[in-house]
Coordinates of C-alpha atoms in Angstrom, one line a residue:
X1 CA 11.8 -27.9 29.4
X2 CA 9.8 -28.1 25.9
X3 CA 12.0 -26.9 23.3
X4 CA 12.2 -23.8 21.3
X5 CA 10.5 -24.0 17.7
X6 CA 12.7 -22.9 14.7
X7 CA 10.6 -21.2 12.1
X8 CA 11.6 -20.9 8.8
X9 CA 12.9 -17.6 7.5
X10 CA 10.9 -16.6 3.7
X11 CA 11.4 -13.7 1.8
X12 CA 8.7 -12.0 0.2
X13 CA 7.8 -9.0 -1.9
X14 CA 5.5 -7.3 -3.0
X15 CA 4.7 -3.7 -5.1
X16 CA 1.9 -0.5 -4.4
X17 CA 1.7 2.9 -4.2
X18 CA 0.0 6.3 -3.3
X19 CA -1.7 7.4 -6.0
X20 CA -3.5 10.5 -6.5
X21 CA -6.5 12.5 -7.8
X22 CA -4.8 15.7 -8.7
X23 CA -8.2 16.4 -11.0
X24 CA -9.9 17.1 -7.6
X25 CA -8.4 20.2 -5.5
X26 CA -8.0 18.2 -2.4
X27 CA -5.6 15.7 -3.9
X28 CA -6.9 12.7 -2.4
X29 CA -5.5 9.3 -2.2
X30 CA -7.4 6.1 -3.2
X31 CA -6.6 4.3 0.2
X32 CA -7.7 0.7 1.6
X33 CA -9.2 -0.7 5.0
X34 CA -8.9 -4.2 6.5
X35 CA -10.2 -5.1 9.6
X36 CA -8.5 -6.3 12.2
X37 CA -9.1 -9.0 15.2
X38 CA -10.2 -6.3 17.5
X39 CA -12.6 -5.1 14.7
X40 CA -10.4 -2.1 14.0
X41 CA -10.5 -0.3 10.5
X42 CA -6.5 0.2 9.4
X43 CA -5.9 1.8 6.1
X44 CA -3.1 1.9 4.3
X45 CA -1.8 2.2 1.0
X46 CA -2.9 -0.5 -1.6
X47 CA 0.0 -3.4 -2.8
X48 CA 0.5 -7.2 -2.9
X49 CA 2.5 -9.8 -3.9
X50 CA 4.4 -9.5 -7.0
X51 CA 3.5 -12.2 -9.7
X52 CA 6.3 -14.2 -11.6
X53 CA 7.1 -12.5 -15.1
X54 CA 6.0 -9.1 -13.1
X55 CA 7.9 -5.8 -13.0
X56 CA 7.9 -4.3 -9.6
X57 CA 5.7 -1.6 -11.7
X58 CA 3.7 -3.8 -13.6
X59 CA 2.3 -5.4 -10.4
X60 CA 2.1 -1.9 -8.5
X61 CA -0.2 -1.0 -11.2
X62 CA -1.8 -4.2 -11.3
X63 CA -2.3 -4.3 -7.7
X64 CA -3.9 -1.1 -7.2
X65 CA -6.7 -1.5 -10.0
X66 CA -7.4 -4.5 -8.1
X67 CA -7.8 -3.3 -4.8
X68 CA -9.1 0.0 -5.5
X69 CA -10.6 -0.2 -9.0
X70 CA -8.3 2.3 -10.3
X71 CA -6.5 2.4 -13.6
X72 CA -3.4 4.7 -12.8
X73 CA -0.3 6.0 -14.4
X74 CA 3.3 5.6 -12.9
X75 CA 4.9 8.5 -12.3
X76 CA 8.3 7.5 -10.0
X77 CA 9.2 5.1 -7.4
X78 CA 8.2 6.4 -3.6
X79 CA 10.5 4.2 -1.4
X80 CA 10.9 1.1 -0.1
X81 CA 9.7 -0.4 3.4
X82 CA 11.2 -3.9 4.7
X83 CA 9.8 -5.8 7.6
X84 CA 9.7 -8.9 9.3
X85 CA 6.4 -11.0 10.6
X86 CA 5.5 -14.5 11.9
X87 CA 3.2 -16.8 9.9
X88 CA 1.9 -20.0 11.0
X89 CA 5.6 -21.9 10.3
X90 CA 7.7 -19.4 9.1
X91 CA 9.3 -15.9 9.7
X92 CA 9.1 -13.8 6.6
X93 CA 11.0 -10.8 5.7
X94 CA 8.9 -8.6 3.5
X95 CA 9.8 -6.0 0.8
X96 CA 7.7 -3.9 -0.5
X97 CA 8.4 -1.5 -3.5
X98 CA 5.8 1.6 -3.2
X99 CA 5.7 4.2 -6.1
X100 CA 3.7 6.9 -7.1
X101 CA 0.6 7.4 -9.2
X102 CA -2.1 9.6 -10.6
X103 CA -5.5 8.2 -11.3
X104 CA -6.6 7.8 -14.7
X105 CA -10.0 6.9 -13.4
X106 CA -11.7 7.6 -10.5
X107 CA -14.6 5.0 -9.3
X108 CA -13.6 3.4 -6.2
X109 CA -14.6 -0.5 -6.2
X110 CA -14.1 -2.4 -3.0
X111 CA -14.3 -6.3 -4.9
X112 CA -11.0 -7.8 -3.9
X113 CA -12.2 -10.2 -1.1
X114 CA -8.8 -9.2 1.3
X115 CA -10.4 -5.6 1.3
X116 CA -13.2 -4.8 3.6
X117 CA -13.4 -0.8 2.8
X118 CA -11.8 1.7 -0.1
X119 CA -12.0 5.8 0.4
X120 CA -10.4 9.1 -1.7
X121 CA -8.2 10.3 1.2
X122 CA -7.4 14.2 1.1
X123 CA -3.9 14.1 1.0
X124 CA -3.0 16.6 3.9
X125 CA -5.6 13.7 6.0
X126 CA -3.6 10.7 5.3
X127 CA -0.8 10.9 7.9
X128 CA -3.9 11.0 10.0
X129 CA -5.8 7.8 8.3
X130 CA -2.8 5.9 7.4
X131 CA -2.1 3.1 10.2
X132 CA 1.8 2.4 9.6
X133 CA 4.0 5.3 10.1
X134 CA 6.7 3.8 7.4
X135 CA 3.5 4.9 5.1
X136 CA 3.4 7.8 6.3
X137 CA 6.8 9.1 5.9
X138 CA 6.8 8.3 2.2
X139 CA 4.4 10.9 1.9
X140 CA 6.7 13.7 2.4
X141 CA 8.5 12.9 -1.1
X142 CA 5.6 13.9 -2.9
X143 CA 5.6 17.3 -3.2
X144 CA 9.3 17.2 -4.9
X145 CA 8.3 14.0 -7.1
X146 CA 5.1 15.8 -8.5
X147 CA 6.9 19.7 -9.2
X148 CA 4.7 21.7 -11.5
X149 CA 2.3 19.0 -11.1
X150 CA 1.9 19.8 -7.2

């Protein structure tokens, strides 16, 4: 009987976040798509790891003008989703810190090479777009978040 392999348990994190175009009256979302093995577009909300000598809001902002092109302003933090995956050799249990933003500009750019697509969302579309449902559920704090601004 072969034996079971141990994998190593890893903790990662990493930082992102909705943000908005509130300039436009649809209030879209900068979102971004990654193919799958099946060939599948998923979208979700842009993040990534968090670099050493980062704030969790440093790299959220960081992370999204990389992914999407957009420069954005912090407004408050959105919630936090934790899961667990296999790697190659490892199990990792991954954090990551979402907040919320408004665009500052507005040009989508697709040039990170881990991003196949990047689309403005309308916001009453994204539970429809978004692929993970932990995603989606952050969306309902918006609304109270935003206030006057919604």
């Amino acid at each position: 009987m072969p034996q079971a392999r141990v994998l190593r348990s890893v903790r990662e994190s990493s930082a992102g976040g909705l943000v908005l175009n509130l300039n436009h009256p649809d209030r879209p979302a900068a979102v971004i798509g990654r193919y799958d093995r099946k060939n599948r577009l998923n979208w979700s909300l842009p993040k990534g790891h968090i670099e050493a000598g980062e704030t969790r809001e440093q790299a959220a902002l960081r992370e999204v003008l990389e992914e999407t092109g957009i420069q954005s302003q912090l407004i408050a933090p959105l919630g936090t989703i934790r899961f667990w995956f296999s790697a190659t050799d490892k199990r990792i249990q991954k954090t990551v810190y979402h907040f919320l933003l408004l665009a500052q500009t507005f040009e989508l750019s697709a040039e990170d090479q881990e991003i196949d697509e990047v689309a403005w969302v309308p916001y009453l579309d994204l539970k429809h777009r978004l692929r993970h449902d932990d995603e989606i559920k952050l969306l309902n704090k918006v609304p109270g978040l935003l206030g006057d601004l919604w």
